[in-house]
Amino acid sequence: MALANLLLALACTVSSAIAFSGDMTYYDPEGAPGACGGRHLGSDKVVSVPFSHYGNCPNPNNCPSCGKTMRIHCNGKTTTAKVVDNCEVCAGDIDFTKAVFSNLADLDFGRVQVTWEWA
């Protein structure tokens, strides 16, 4: 399993001219309100980003990241997700719903390196 994780991590970081890289994890928002407003489920293609990408936006109507779409690349696959929340513990990583994560990697991995850019 360790070798499989390493190979997947290496495959997921190979991409061209990408602005950001880090680990992706997943969560289930369970209909709770996000920092951008609105409620989402694990079946929605949404993302919670670290403050370094979200910014200091106490009012979601003034936050430029809210509603933005990002393209995520891993293992030769690409998908998109819409920013709906900030992630206080993510540092440079991004936290997706299971719907997004499973488009790129098996949920059993739990944490995978990816690259992404704003769409």
Short mmCIF file of C-alpha atoms in Angstrom, two decimals:
data_model
loop_
_atom_site.label_atom_id
_atom_site.label_comp_id
_atom_site.label_asym_id
_atom_site.label_seq_id
_atom_site.Cartn_x
_atom_site.Cartn_y
_atom_site.Cartn_z
CA MET A 1 0.00 0.00 0.00
CA ALA A 2 2.87 2.42 0.77
CA LEU A 3 4.34 1.93 -2.70
CA ALA A 4 0.93 2.48 -4.27
CA ASN A 5 0.53 5.74 -2.32
CA LEU A 6 3.98 6.91 -3.45
CA LEU A 7 3.28 6.09 -7.09
CA LEU A 8 -0.07 7.83 -6.97
CA ALA A 9 1.48 10.90 -5.32
CA LEU A 10 4.14 11.09 -8.03
CA ALA A 11 1.60 10.62 -10.81
CA CYS A 12 -0.62 13.32 -9.38
CA THR A 13 2.08 15.96 -9.27
CA VAL A 14 3.03 15.66 -12.95
CA SER A 15 1.40 18.49 -14.86
CA SER A 16 2.39 21.51 -16.92
CA ALA A 17 2.34 25.20 -15.93
CA ILE A 18 0.18 24.85 -12.83
CA ALA A 19 0.02 27.70 -10.35
CA PHE A 20 -0.41 25.71 -7.11
CA SER A 21 0.31 22.29 -5.65
CA GLY A 22 -0.37 20.54 -2.38
CA ASP A 23 -2.36 17.75 -0.83
CA MET A 24 -6.03 17.22 -1.39
CA THR A 25 -8.20 15.70 1.30
CA TYR A 26 -11.95 15.25 1.46
CA TYR A 27 -14.79 16.08 3.79
CA ASP A 28 -18.59 15.93 3.89
CA PRO A 29 -20.14 19.34 4.57
CA GLU A 30 -23.44 17.59 5.50
CA GLY A 31 -25.49 20.63 4.53
CA ALA A 32 -23.72 22.94 6.99
CA PRO A 33 -23.34 26.54 5.83
CA GLY A 34 -19.96 27.38 4.30
CA ALA A 35 -18.04 30.63 4.77
CA CYS A 36 -19.26 31.78 1.33
CA GLY A 37 -22.89 31.22 2.28
CA GLY A 38 -25.09 28.43 1.01
CA ARG A 39 -25.27 24.80 2.08
CA HIS A 40 -23.61 21.90 0.31
CA LEU A 41 -23.44 18.12 0.43
CA GLY A 42 -20.67 15.59 -0.17
CA SER A 43 -22.17 14.95 -3.61
CA ASP A 44 -21.57 18.57 -4.67
CA LYS A 45 -18.39 19.49 -6.57
CA VAL A 46 -17.13 22.09 -4.11
CA VAL A 47 -13.92 22.93 -2.28
CA SER A 48 -12.81 24.49 0.97
CA VAL A 49 -9.58 26.44 0.48
CA PRO A 50 -6.91 27.61 2.95
CA PHE A 51 -6.86 31.23 4.05
CA SER A 52 -3.89 31.85 1.72
CA HIS A 53 -6.32 31.38 -1.19
CA TYR A 54 -9.52 32.52 0.50
CA GLY A 55 -8.30 35.80 1.93
CA ASN A 56 -9.58 37.78 4.87
CA CYS A 57 -13.22 38.04 3.86
CA PRO A 58 -15.61 38.38 6.78
CA ASN A 59 -18.49 39.05 4.36
CA PRO A 60 -18.87 36.42 1.58
CA ASN A 61 -20.36 39.08 -0.71
CA ASN A 62 -16.96 40.80 -0.70
CA CYS A 63 -14.72 37.74 -0.98
CA PRO A 64 -13.24 37.34 -4.46
CA SER A 65 -12.60 33.60 -3.94
CA CYS A 66 -16.21 32.72 -3.18
CA GLY A 67 -17.81 31.10 -6.18
CA LYS A 68 -14.54 30.88 -8.13
CA THR A 69 -13.88 27.64 -9.98
CA MET A 70 -10.58 25.78 -9.84
CA ARG A 71 -9.25 23.05 -12.11
CA ILE A 72 -7.57 20.20 -10.25
CA HIS A 73 -5.13 17.74 -11.84
CA CYS A 74 -4.06 14.31 -10.61
CA ASN A 75 -2.95 11.09 -12.25
CA GLY A 76 -3.70 12.36 -15.76
CA LYS A 77 -7.23 13.33 -14.73
CA THR A 78 -8.75 16.78 -14.38
CA THR A 79 -11.90 17.96 -12.65
CA THR A 80 -13.32 21.23 -11.39
CA ALA A 81 -14.74 22.47 -8.10
CA LYS A 82 -16.32 25.70 -6.87
CA VAL A 83 -15.00 27.51 -3.77
CA VAL A 84 -17.69 27.58 -1.07
CA ASP A 85 -15.74 27.63 2.19
CA ASN A 86 -12.43 28.32 3.88
CA CYS A 87 -10.41 25.70 5.70
CA GLU A 88 -8.74 26.88 8.90
CA VAL A 89 -6.47 23.82 9.26
CA CYS A 90 -5.53 23.29 5.62
CA ALA A 91 -2.31 25.38 5.47
CA GLY A 92 -1.42 25.01 1.75
CA ASP A 93 -3.74 22.06 1.14
CA ILE A 94 -7.27 21.98 -0.24
CA ASP A 95 -10.25 20.08 1.10
CA PHE A 96 -12.76 18.72 -1.42
CA THR A 97 -16.02 16.89 -1.16
CA LYS A 98 -15.96 13.17 -1.88
CA ALA A 99 -17.56 13.90 -5.27
CA VAL A 100 -14.45 15.81 -6.37
CA PHE A 101 -11.84 13.62 -4.68
CA SER A 102 -13.26 10.41 -6.17
CA ASN A 103 -13.03 11.89 -9.69
CA LEU A 104 -9.24 12.00 -9.24
CA ALA A 105 -8.26 9.25 -6.80
CA ASP A 106 -9.64 6.41 -4.73
CA LEU A 107 -11.14 7.62 -1.45
CA ASP A 108 -9.05 4.99 0.39
CA PHE A 109 -5.95 7.14 -0.20
CA GLY A 110 -7.41 9.96 1.92
CA ARG A 111 -4.60 12.40 1.08
CA VAL A 112 -3.08 12.82 -2.38
CA GLN A 113 -0.80 15.43 -3.93
CA VAL A 114 -2.43 17.45 -6.70
CA THR A 115 -1.87 20.54 -8.76
CA TRP A 116 -4.52 23.17 -9.48
CA GLU A 117 -5.16 26.56 -10.99
CA TRP A 118 -8.05 28.99 -11.07
CA ALA A 119 -10.34 28.27 -14.01
#
